[in-house]
Amino acid sequence: MSQVTVEQFANAVGVPVDRLLTQLGAAGLSVTRADEAISDKEKLALLKHLRESHGEVTPTVALEPKKVTLKRKIVSELKQTGAPGKAKTVNVEVRSQRTYIKRSVVATEEMGRQEAQLADIQERDRQSIEALETLKRQKAVEEQQKQEALDKQAQQARLEAEQEARLKAAQTESIKVEQAAAGKAKAPADTTAAKAKAPVTPERPDAAAKKGGKHRDGKETKYGRQELHVAAEKLGHRKKKFTGKYSGSGGGVTAKHAFERPTAPIVREVAIPETITVAELAQKMSIKAAEVIKLMMKMGSMATINQVIDQATAAIVVEELGHTPKLLSESALEEELAQVDITGGGEKFTRAPVVTIMGHVDHGKTSLLDYIRRAKVAAGEAGGITQHIGAYHVQTEKGMISFLDTPGHEAFTAMRARGAKITDIVVLVVAADDGVMPQTIEAIQHARAAGVPLVVAVNKIDKPGIDPERVKQELVQHGVVPEEWGGDAIFANVSAKTGAGVDALLDSILVQAEVLELTAVRDGPASGVVIESSLDKGRGPVATILVKSGTLRKGDILLTGHEYGRVRAMLDEAGKSIDEAGPSIPVVVLGLSGTPNAGDVAIVVAEERKAREIALFRQGKFRDVKLARQQVTKIEDVFTQMEKGKANALNLVIKADVQGSAEALRDSLSRLSSDEVQVRVLGSGVGGINESDVNLAIASQAVLIGFNVRADAGARRLASESGVKLHYYSIIYDVIDEIKRSISGMLAPEIKEQIIGLAEVRDVFKSPKLGAIAGCLVVEGAVRRNNPIRVLRNNVVIFQGQLESLRRFKDDVNEVRAGTECGIGVKDYNDVRPGDQIEVFERIEIARTLS
Ligand code: GDP
Ligand code: MG
């Protein structure tokens, strides 16, 4: 085979035959015809000649970069020496192709390469022959084996006939089970598939129709089918597994049978709700959860078996595995609901304002609410027994006002964080004898963030020697400017104790309400918000609902959050039974299926069936998780959107260790505002980050910044539940720089601090040798000897430095893990006290990516 004609050689090296012949002649070789054979020796001689004449124009070298494609095709015949009469001839073809590119500038190299080519051709010739020979040998061996197998098979024929029957039965059984498991499998499996000698996955008609090409990327196997449950790169591997599995479960069938007929995929229609766990998803496809996890890992997300994944992700997984995802839409149901236009249509009437009372602790919020309720709620007739139902409304000569009876900004912001905006006006209670206090400022920030106007009630004016004017001045410093000083805040001096000025306060509220021009539709089905709910022993679930629009009537079918039911009875705040309630009226509703959450929207629907359907759908146990997840994306989006230049406002909530830092941050960050991006500091204060801060951040989609302060346990829990990220800093410049970068969309690798451990100081010992040693319990992560640390007191950073020593009993150690006690000596700091926390952190560089 190594003999090649001149013509073939010319074709192979891409030179015209004539020219090659000339060159051969010039090389002193006696080859003159195109069909003459050219030996290896002659090829080398030609090469030598060409190399010697280098510099002259030799076509193979002087051509511009040019491709040389070498193609080898060797055909030979194999005779099968099988059973007598069965002998047949098989053509064996060996093909090889390689492309080379030559460049004139690297002529010498080119020569080398040509030489290599020639050598290559020779080598490949040799290899081809060898390959052929090997093939021949293999064929022979295989033939022999086949023959043996055939003999065996003949012996087993009867045995197998029996097995077949058994298998058929088992197959039908397993199909049933599978269908039951999938719950959705529609078409009955084609049991004829079970006729195959080997156990195969039954093929359904629709599956057969699809296998032609519907599947992803046309990853067809040699059987012309698509593999199911297999990621693209894993086809081969999975196939083996499959076969093994089926032959294994087939019950004593020899493995070779599994090859005789390919398995056919079951294409399932997998119904995916808005959220689903990995385990459930796997179950719906009748595969192991591990397969789903593996696939997701390949898709770049780490999932656990119980992890809830969203619909979109689940759909990708389902498609990837060759099934058809069917997205169950909750919105379809909800949209149907929304078609019943609640607000539109009807004539709008002025409605009563809904008021929340906020202020610092002990400034008299509860007292004021109590006084107003006692004095104004028509409870007299009902025997003076008023009950706390979370809200009440009062009728004054000038109009009606509804009060939310849970004072404080926690409730207010928590509601807002849940998406319920029900408060129209905030009454800010400030005790005249105490003045503006931290929670007063928080309340202002919360009201402002919600865009709700303030009416200030300067309380406790009955007390001797107080100065209401001083309160005004203090409030001005926080941007609350009284009307008489050119601002828009209405002030009223009151005494929750004596009731002095309360009427004037109510008037002020109504004046403010008039400015707001609050209106609502009075007719039509009601919608409202749940204020609170409880389970009453005698009456079952009880919910207080503030009607926002329409009129709620006894007998209406109410859908609220996860619950629904026919309104069996309605009570007002005095405990009196009522038949209907219009806008801004709070009512107690009996008859719901359970206790809805505060902040849930309540709407009246026409059909009980529909209400139940939606309530049940919403009850999907992962709904809350999903809400939390939505929050995650929402909150994190703020920064990402900024970086992408999409958002045009950045809300910040800042907590700092000292007033000076808080102010400095507020000023310098606010100043970063430009025409394109507005930086709004919604709240800034001193002290650790608390739940209220987190709620404010959730409600306003704000970035939470802790400057030398940390979040307390409650805030951390809320933050992680709702996906709010806590941004800790210790250098003002870092804060400004990061915000600046996120605004300008510039992404630089950032050095992030990551807290790796937290220890609580239980006791402090004085050691003559080591100074103060803090006896600590590691409560989170691990404390490492060589990492930087901070000492926290009341969640505020009081020292930053390093560890002098880390000991477990009497031994120096490098690391102490959570749940373990240890002795910590802080370098250059001797004032560690019991109750302090020691935070261990590390600095890592994170390359930031867009997307
Ligand atoms: P809250 O924490 O804001 O709800 O405040 P409270 O309503 O519980 O009141 C705290 C304390 O201040 C209680 O002892 C009240 O009696 C007292 N207090 C509330 N309002 C007044 C007031 O107008 N005058 C006087 N002298 N004491 C009041
Ligand atoms: Mg109170």
Short mmCIF file of N, CA, C and O in Angstrom, two decimals, residues 511-623:
data_model
loop_
_atom_site.label_atom_id
_atom_site.label_comp_id
_atom_site.label_asym_id
_atom_site.label_seq_id
_atom_site.Cartn_x
_atom_site.Cartn_y
_atom_site.Cartn_z
N VAL A 511 -57.87 68.10 58.58
CA VAL A 511 -57.37 69.13 57.66
C VAL A 511 -56.36 68.50 56.71
O VAL A 511 -56.41 68.68 55.49
N GLN A 512 -55.46 67.75 57.31
CA GLN A 512 -54.44 67.07 56.51
C GLN A 512 -55.10 66.12 55.50
O GLN A 512 -54.68 66.05 54.34
N ALA A 513 -56.14 65.42 55.96
CA ALA A 513 -56.84 64.47 55.09
C ALA A 513 -57.47 65.18 53.90
O ALA A 513 -57.45 64.68 52.77
N GLU A 514 -57.99 66.37 54.16
CA GLU A 514 -58.63 67.13 53.09
C GLU A 514 -57.61 67.45 51.99
O GLU A 514 -57.90 67.35 50.81
N VAL A 515 -56.41 67.84 52.46
CA VAL A 515 -55.35 68.13 51.51
C VAL A 515 -55.07 66.91 50.63
O VAL A 515 -54.83 67.02 49.43
N LEU A 516 -55.14 65.74 51.25
CA LEU A 516 -54.81 64.51 50.53
C LEU A 516 -55.91 64.08 49.56
O LEU A 516 -55.68 63.23 48.69
N GLU A 517 -57.11 64.66 49.74
CA GLU A 517 -58.24 64.31 48.88
C GLU A 517 -58.41 62.80 48.75
O GLU A 517 -58.30 62.23 47.66
N LEU A 518 -58.66 62.18 49.88
CA LEU A 518 -58.79 60.72 49.90
C LEU A 518 -60.17 60.32 49.42
O LEU A 518 -61.17 60.81 49.92
N THR A 519 -60.20 59.44 48.43
CA THR A 519 -61.49 58.99 47.92
C THR A 519 -61.49 57.49 47.75
O THR A 519 -60.44 56.85 47.72
N ALA A 520 -62.69 56.94 47.66
CA ALA A 520 -62.83 55.51 47.40
C ALA A 520 -64.21 55.24 46.84
O ALA A 520 -65.14 56.02 47.04
N VAL A 521 -64.29 54.11 46.14
CA VAL A 521 -65.59 53.69 45.62
C VAL A 521 -66.35 53.04 46.77
O VAL A 521 -65.78 52.30 47.57
N ARG A 522 -67.63 53.38 46.86
CA ARG A 522 -68.38 52.86 48.00
C ARG A 522 -69.21 51.63 47.63
O ARG A 522 -69.43 50.75 48.45
N ASP A 523 -69.65 51.61 46.38
CA ASP A 523 -70.46 50.47 45.95
C ASP A 523 -69.57 49.36 45.39
O ASP A 523 -68.40 49.57 45.14
N GLY A 524 -70.20 48.24 45.19
CA GLY A 524 -69.45 47.14 44.58
C GLY A 524 -68.76 46.28 45.62
O GLY A 524 -68.74 46.60 46.80
N PRO A 525 -68.16 45.18 45.14
CA PRO A 525 -67.51 44.24 46.05
C PRO A 525 -66.35 44.89 46.78
O PRO A 525 -65.63 45.72 46.21
N ALA A 526 -66.17 44.49 48.01
CA ALA A 526 -65.17 45.15 48.85
C ALA A 526 -63.78 44.58 48.63
O ALA A 526 -63.61 43.43 48.22
N SER A 527 -62.79 45.43 48.90
CA SER A 527 -61.43 44.94 49.05
C SER A 527 -60.83 45.65 50.24
O SER A 527 -61.23 46.78 50.56
N GLY A 528 -59.92 45.00 50.91
CA GLY A 528 -59.35 45.61 52.10
C GLY A 528 -58.06 44.93 52.48
O GLY A 528 -57.48 44.19 51.69
N VAL A 529 -57.62 45.22 53.70
CA VAL A 529 -56.35 44.67 54.17
C VAL A 529 -56.56 44.10 55.58
O VAL A 529 -57.27 44.68 56.39
N VAL A 530 -55.92 42.96 55.82
CA VAL A 530 -56.03 42.35 57.14
C VAL A 530 -55.13 43.12 58.11
O VAL A 530 -53.95 43.33 57.84
N ILE A 531 -55.71 43.56 59.21
CA ILE A 531 -54.94 44.29 60.21
C ILE A 531 -54.36 43.32 61.22
O ILE A 531 -53.20 43.41 61.60
N GLU A 532 -55.16 42.41 61.66
CA GLU A 532 -54.67 41.37 62.56
C GLU A 532 -55.65 40.21 62.54
O GLU A 532 -56.78 40.35 62.05
N SER A 533 -55.22 39.08 63.04
CA SER A 533 -56.14 37.95 63.09
C SER A 533 -55.74 37.04 64.24
O SER A 533 -54.60 37.08 64.70
N SER A 534 -56.70 36.27 64.69
CA SER A 534 -56.41 35.36 65.79
C SER A 534 -57.39 34.21 65.73
O SER A 534 -58.40 34.25 65.01
N LEU A 535 -57.07 33.18 66.49
CA LEU A 535 -57.96 32.02 66.54
C LEU A 535 -58.69 32.07 67.87
O LEU A 535 -58.08 31.97 68.93
N ASP A 536 -59.98 32.25 67.78
CA ASP A 536 -60.79 32.37 68.99
C ASP A 536 -61.37 30.99 69.30
O ASP A 536 -61.89 30.32 68.42
N LYS A 537 -61.28 30.61 70.57
CA LYS A 537 -61.75 29.27 70.95
C LYS A 537 -63.20 29.04 70.53
O LYS A 537 -63.55 28.03 69.95
N GLY A 538 -64.03 30.01 70.83
CA GLY A 538 -65.44 29.82 70.56
C GLY A 538 -65.84 30.13 69.13
O GLY A 538 -66.67 29.44 68.53
N ARG A 539 -65.19 31.16 68.58
CA ARG A 539 -65.68 31.67 67.29
C ARG A 539 -64.84 31.25 66.09
O ARG A 539 -65.16 31.57 64.96
N GLY A 540 -63.77 30.56 66.36
CA GLY A 540 -62.90 30.15 65.26
C GLY A 540 -62.01 31.30 64.81
O GLY A 540 -61.77 32.24 65.56
N PRO A 541 -61.55 31.25 63.57
CA PRO A 541 -60.67 32.31 63.09
C PRO A 541 -61.37 33.67 63.07
O PRO A 541 -62.50 33.78 62.59
N VAL A 542 -60.68 34.66 63.62
CA VAL A 542 -61.23 36.01 63.68
C VAL A 542 -60.23 36.93 63.02
O VAL A 542 -59.04 36.90 63.35
N ALA A 543 -60.69 37.73 62.10
CA ALA A 543 -59.75 38.64 61.43
C ALA A 543 -60.31 40.06 61.41
O ALA A 543 -61.50 40.25 61.17
N THR A 544 -59.44 41.02 61.69
CA THR A 544 -59.84 42.40 61.56
C THR A 544 -59.42 42.89 60.19
O THR A 544 -58.25 42.77 59.81
N ILE A 545 -60.39 43.38 59.48
CA ILE A 545 -60.10 43.83 58.11
C ILE A 545 -60.48 45.29 57.97
O ILE A 545 -61.56 45.71 58.40
N LEU A 546 -59.56 46.05 57.41
CA LEU A 546 -59.86 47.44 57.13
C LEU A 546 -60.31 47.51 55.67
O LEU A 546 -59.54 47.18 54.77
N VAL A 547 -61.54 47.92 55.48
CA VAL A 547 -62.06 47.99 54.12
C VAL A 547 -61.42 49.19 53.42
O VAL A 547 -61.34 50.28 53.98
N LYS A 548 -60.91 48.96 52.25
CA LYS A 548 -60.29 50.07 51.51
C LYS A 548 -61.23 50.63 50.46
O LYS A 548 -61.24 51.83 50.21
N SER A 549 -61.97 49.75 49.81
CA SER A 549 -62.94 50.25 48.85
C SER A 549 -64.10 49.28 48.75
O SER A 549 -64.00 48.13 49.18
N GLY A 550 -65.19 49.75 48.19
CA GLY A 550 -66.39 48.92 48.11
C GLY A 550 -67.03 48.76 49.49
O GLY A 550 -66.62 49.43 50.45
N THR A 551 -67.99 47.87 49.55
CA THR A 551 -68.65 47.65 50.82
C THR A 551 -68.67 46.16 51.13
O THR A 551 -69.07 45.35 50.28
N LEU A 552 -68.17 45.84 52.33
CA LEU A 552 -68.15 44.45 52.75
C LEU A 552 -69.46 44.14 53.47
O LEU A 552 -69.86 44.87 54.38
N ARG A 553 -70.09 43.05 53.05
CA ARG A 553 -71.39 42.70 53.65
C ARG A 553 -71.36 41.30 54.25
O ARG A 553 -70.58 40.45 53.82
N LYS A 554 -72.23 41.13 55.21
CA LYS A 554 -72.41 39.81 55.79
C LYS A 554 -72.84 38.87 54.66
O LYS A 554 -73.68 39.23 53.83
N GLY A 555 -72.28 37.69 54.62
CA GLY A 555 -72.65 36.72 53.59
C GLY A 555 -71.74 36.77 52.37
O GLY A 555 -71.77 35.88 51.53
N ASP A 556 -70.90 37.82 52.27
CA ASP A 556 -69.96 37.90 51.15
C ASP A 556 -68.94 36.77 51.24
O ASP A 556 -68.63 36.29 52.33
N ILE A 557 -68.42 36.38 50.08
CA ILE A 557 -67.34 35.39 50.10
C ILE A 557 -66.01 36.14 50.01
O ILE A 557 -65.77 36.90 49.07
N LEU A 558 -65.22 35.93 51.02
CA LEU A 558 -64.00 36.70 51.17
C LEU A 558 -62.79 35.80 50.90
O LEU A 558 -62.72 34.68 51.39
N LEU A 559 -61.87 36.33 50.13
CA LEU A 559 -60.62 35.61 49.88
C LEU A 559 -59.50 36.49 50.41
O LEU A 559 -59.37 37.65 50.03
N THR A 560 -58.72 35.95 51.34
CA THR A 560 -57.64 36.76 51.88
C THR A 560 -56.42 35.89 52.13
O THR A 560 -56.46 34.97 52.93
N GLY A 561 -55.36 36.19 51.42
CA GLY A 561 -54.14 35.40 51.55
C GLY A 561 -54.43 33.95 51.25
O GLY A 561 -54.98 33.62 50.21
N HIS A 562 -54.11 33.10 52.21
CA HIS A 562 -54.32 31.66 52.03
C HIS A 562 -55.71 31.23 52.45
O HIS A 562 -56.04 30.07 52.34
N GLU A 563 -56.48 32.16 52.98
CA GLU A 563 -57.76 31.78 53.56
C GLU A 563 -58.94 32.32 52.76
O GLU A 563 -58.81 33.26 51.98
N TYR A 564 -60.09 31.71 52.99
CA TYR A 564 -61.29 32.16 52.31
C TYR A 564 -62.47 31.79 53.20
O TYR A 564 -62.33 31.05 54.17
N GLY A 565 -63.61 32.27 52.84
CA GLY A 565 -64.79 31.86 53.60
C GLY A 565 -65.92 32.85 53.44
O GLY A 565 -65.74 33.98 52.96
N ARG A 566 -67.11 32.38 53.81
CA ARG A 566 -68.28 33.25 53.76
C ARG A 566 -68.34 34.03 55.06
O ARG A 566 -68.18 33.46 56.14
N VAL A 567 -68.52 35.33 54.94
CA VAL A 567 -68.55 36.16 56.14
C VAL A 567 -69.80 35.79 56.95
O VAL A 567 -70.92 36.09 56.57
N ARG A 568 -69.56 35.12 58.05
CA ARG A 568 -70.66 34.62 58.89
C ARG A 568 -71.22 35.76 59.76
O ARG A 568 -72.41 35.90 59.94
N ALA A 569 -70.30 36.54 60.29
CA ALA A 569 -70.73 37.66 61.12
C ALA A 569 -69.70 38.76 61.04
O ALA A 569 -68.53 38.50 60.77
N MET A 570 -70.15 40.00 61.25
CA MET A 570 -69.24 41.13 61.26
C MET A 570 -69.50 41.94 62.51
O MET A 570 -70.64 42.17 62.89
N LEU A 571 -68.40 42.38 63.14
CA LEU A 571 -68.53 43.17 64.36
C LEU A 571 -67.75 44.45 64.19
O LEU A 571 -66.72 44.48 63.52
N ASP A 572 -68.22 45.50 64.84
CA ASP A 572 -67.41 46.72 64.82
C ASP A 572 -66.49 46.71 66.05
O ASP A 572 -66.47 45.76 66.82
N GLU A 573 -65.75 47.80 66.22
CA GLU A 573 -64.75 47.83 67.29
C GLU A 573 -65.38 47.80 68.68
O GLU A 573 -64.72 47.53 69.67
N ALA A 574 -66.69 48.08 68.74
CA ALA A 574 -67.35 48.05 70.04
C ALA A 574 -67.96 46.68 70.31
O ALA A 574 -68.64 46.47 71.31
N GLY A 575 -67.73 45.76 69.39
CA GLY A 575 -68.27 44.41 69.59
C GLY A 575 -69.70 44.27 69.12
O GLY A 575 -70.36 43.27 69.37
N LYS A 576 -70.19 45.31 68.46
CA LYS A 576 -71.58 45.31 68.01
C LYS A 576 -71.66 44.66 66.63
O LYS A 576 -70.82 44.89 65.78
N SER A 577 -72.69 43.85 66.44
CA SER A 577 -72.84 43.19 65.15
C SER A 577 -73.25 44.20 64.08
O SER A 577 -74.14 45.03 64.30
N ILE A 578 -72.63 44.16 62.96
CA ILE A 578 -73.00 45.05 61.86
C ILE A 578 -73.19 44.23 60.59
O ILE A 578 -72.72 43.11 60.48
N ASP A 579 -73.89 44.81 59.64
CA ASP A 579 -74.18 44.07 58.41
C ASP A 579 -73.30 44.48 57.25
O ASP A 579 -73.14 43.73 56.29
N GLU A 580 -72.78 45.69 57.33
CA GLU A 580 -71.91 46.11 56.23
C GLU A 580 -70.89 47.13 56.70
O GLU A 580 -71.08 47.80 57.71
N ALA A 581 -69.81 47.23 55.95
CA ALA A 581 -68.76 48.19 56.28
C ALA A 581 -68.20 48.77 54.99
O ALA A 581 -67.86 48.03 54.05
N GLY A 582 -68.12 50.09 54.95
CA GLY A 582 -67.62 50.78 53.76
C GLY A 582 -66.15 51.11 53.88
O GLY A 582 -65.46 50.66 54.79
N PRO A 583 -65.65 51.93 52.95
CA PRO A 583 -64.23 52.29 52.92
C PRO A 583 -63.74 52.91 54.23
O PRO A 583 -64.45 53.68 54.86
N SER A 584 -62.53 52.57 54.63
CA SER A 584 -61.84 53.05 55.82
C SER A 584 -62.46 52.57 57.12
O SER A 584 -62.11 53.06 58.18
N ILE A 585 -63.39 51.63 57.05
CA ILE A 585 -63.99 51.12 58.27
C ILE A 585 -63.36 49.78 58.62
O ILE A 585 -63.30 48.88 57.76
N PRO A 586 -62.85 49.66 59.86
CA PRO A 586 -62.32 48.37 60.27
C PRO A 586 -63.43 47.47 60.83
O PRO A 586 -64.28 47.96 61.59
N VAL A 587 -63.42 46.22 60.46
CA VAL A 587 -64.42 45.29 60.98
C VAL A 587 -63.79 43.96 61.36
O VAL A 587 -62.78 43.56 60.79
N VAL A 588 -64.44 43.32 62.32
CA VAL A 588 -64.02 41.98 62.69
C VAL A 588 -64.86 41.01 61.88
O VAL A 588 -66.09 41.12 61.84
N VAL A 589 -64.19 40.09 61.20
CA VAL A 589 -64.89 39.16 60.32
C VAL A 589 -64.79 37.75 60.88
O VAL A 589 -63.71 37.28 61.25
N LEU A 590 -65.92 37.06 60.95
CA LEU A 590 -65.95 35.67 61.38
C LEU A 590 -66.35 34.79 60.20
O LEU A 590 -67.18 35.20 59.39
N GLY A 591 -65.78 33.61 60.13
CA GLY A 591 -66.19 32.68 59.09
C GLY A 591 -65.10 32.29 58.11
O GLY A 591 -65.34 31.53 57.17
N LEU A 592 -63.89 32.79 58.34
CA LEU A 592 -62.80 32.42 57.43
C LEU A 592 -62.29 31.01 57.74
O LEU A 592 -62.48 30.49 58.83
N SER A 593 -61.61 30.44 56.76
CA SER A 593 -61.11 29.07 56.90
C SER A 593 -59.91 28.99 57.85
O SER A 593 -59.57 27.94 58.35
N GLY A 594 -59.26 30.11 58.07
CA GLY A 594 -58.10 30.12 58.95
C GLY A 594 -57.73 31.56 59.25
O GLY A 594 -58.46 32.49 58.89
N THR A 595 -56.57 31.73 59.89
CA THR A 595 -56.17 33.10 60.24
C THR A 595 -55.21 33.64 59.19
O THR A 595 -54.09 33.14 59.05
N PRO A 596 -55.63 34.66 58.46
CA PRO A 596 -54.73 35.25 57.47
C PRO A 596 -53.64 36.08 58.16
O PRO A 596 -53.72 36.33 59.35
N ASN A 597 -52.66 36.48 57.40
CA ASN A 597 -51.57 37.28 57.96
C ASN A 597 -51.91 38.76 57.90
O ASN A 597 -52.57 39.22 56.97
N ALA A 598 -51.40 39.49 58.89
CA ALA A 598 -51.55 40.94 58.85
C ALA A 598 -50.89 41.44 57.58
O ALA A 598 -49.80 40.99 57.23
N GLY A 599 -51.59 42.32 56.89
CA GLY A 599 -51.04 42.85 55.66
C GLY A 599 -51.57 42.14 54.43
O GLY A 599 -51.42 42.63 53.31
N ASP A 600 -52.21 40.97 54.60
CA ASP A 600 -52.80 40.28 53.46
C ASP A 600 -53.94 41.11 52.88
O ASP A 600 -54.70 41.74 53.61
N VAL A 601 -54.05 41.07 51.59
CA VAL A 601 -55.16 41.77 50.93
C VAL A 601 -56.39 40.87 51.00
O VAL A 601 -56.29 39.66 50.85
N ALA A 602 -57.53 41.46 51.27
CA ALA A 602 -58.78 40.69 51.33
C ALA A 602 -59.69 41.21 50.23
O ALA A 602 -59.87 42.41 50.08
N ILE A 603 -60.25 40.29 49.44
CA ILE A 603 -61.19 40.74 48.43
C ILE A 603 -62.42 39.86 48.42
O ILE A 603 -62.37 38.67 48.79
N VAL A 604 -63.50 40.45 47.99
CA VAL A 604 -64.74 39.70 47.89
C VAL A 604 -64.80 39.10 46.49
O VAL A 604 -64.56 39.79 45.50
N VAL A 605 -65.06 37.80 46.42
CA VAL A 605 -65.20 37.16 45.12
C VAL A 605 -66.60 36.60 44.98
O VAL A 605 -67.30 36.37 45.97
N ALA A 606 -66.99 36.40 43.72
CA ALA A 606 -68.37 36.01 43.47
C ALA A 606 -68.65 34.57 43.88
O ALA A 606 -69.69 34.27 44.45
N GLU A 607 -67.70 33.67 43.58
CA GLU A 607 -68.00 32.26 43.81
C GLU A 607 -67.14 31.69 44.92
O GLU A 607 -65.93 31.92 44.96
N GLU A 608 -67.73 30.90 45.74
CA GLU A 608 -66.98 30.27 46.81
C GLU A 608 -65.97 29.27 46.23
O GLU A 608 -64.85 29.15 46.71
N ARG A 609 -66.39 28.60 45.16
CA ARG A 609 -65.52 27.61 44.54
C ARG A 609 -64.20 28.25 44.09
O ARG A 609 -63.12 27.75 44.34
N LYS A 610 -64.36 29.40 43.43
CA LYS A 610 -63.18 30.12 42.94
C LYS A 610 -62.28 30.54 44.11
O LYS A 610 -61.07 30.41 44.05
N ALA A 611 -62.92 31.06 45.15
CA ALA A 611 -62.17 31.51 46.32
C ALA A 611 -61.37 30.36 46.90
O ALA A 611 -60.19 30.50 47.24
N ARG A 612 -62.03 29.20 46.98
CA ARG A 612 -61.34 28.06 47.57
C ARG A 612 -60.18 27.63 46.68
O ARG A 612 -59.07 27.37 47.15
N GLU A 613 -60.45 27.62 45.40
CA GLU A 613 -59.41 27.21 44.45
C GLU A 613 -58.14 28.05 44.61
O GLU A 613 -57.04 27.54 44.71
N ILE A 614 -58.35 29.34 44.64
CA ILE A 614 -57.20 30.23 44.73
C ILE A 614 -56.53 30.12 46.09
O ILE A 614 -55.31 30.07 46.19
N ALA A 615 -57.34 30.06 47.14
CA ALA A 615 -56.77 29.95 48.48
C ALA A 615 -55.92 28.70 48.58
O ALA A 615 -54.81 28.73 49.11
N LEU A 616 -56.44 27.61 48.04
CA LEU A 616 -55.70 26.36 48.11
C LEU A 616 -54.41 26.46 47.31
O LEU A 616 -53.37 25.98 47.71
N PHE A 617 -54.53 27.10 46.18
CA PHE A 617 -53.34 27.27 45.35
C PHE A 617 -52.28 28.06 46.12
O PHE A 617 -51.11 27.71 46.15
N ARG A 618 -52.77 29.12 46.75
CA ARG A 618 -51.82 29.96 47.49
C ARG A 618 -51.24 29.22 48.68
O ARG A 618 -50.17 29.55 49.17
N GLN A 619 -52.00 28.25 49.17
CA GLN A 619 -51.53 27.53 50.35
C GLN A 619 -50.33 26.67 50.06
O GLN A 619 -49.70 26.17 50.97
N GLY A 620 -50.05 26.47 48.77
CA GLY A 620 -48.84 25.72 48.39
C GLY A 620 -47.76 26.10 49.38
O GLY A 620 -47.43 27.26 49.52
N LYS A 621 -47.25 25.11 50.06
CA LYS A 621 -46.46 25.43 51.24
C LYS A 621 -45.21 26.24 50.97
O LYS A 621 -44.60 26.77 51.87
N PHE A 622 -44.86 26.36 49.70
CA PHE A 622 -43.63 27.09 49.43
C PHE A 622 -43.84 28.53 49.02
O PHE A 622 -42.96 29.23 48.62
N ARG A 623 -45.09 28.89 49.14
CA ARG A 623 -45.44 30.23 48.71
C ARG A 623 -44.61 31.30 49.44
O ARG A 623 -44.09 32.22 48.84
#
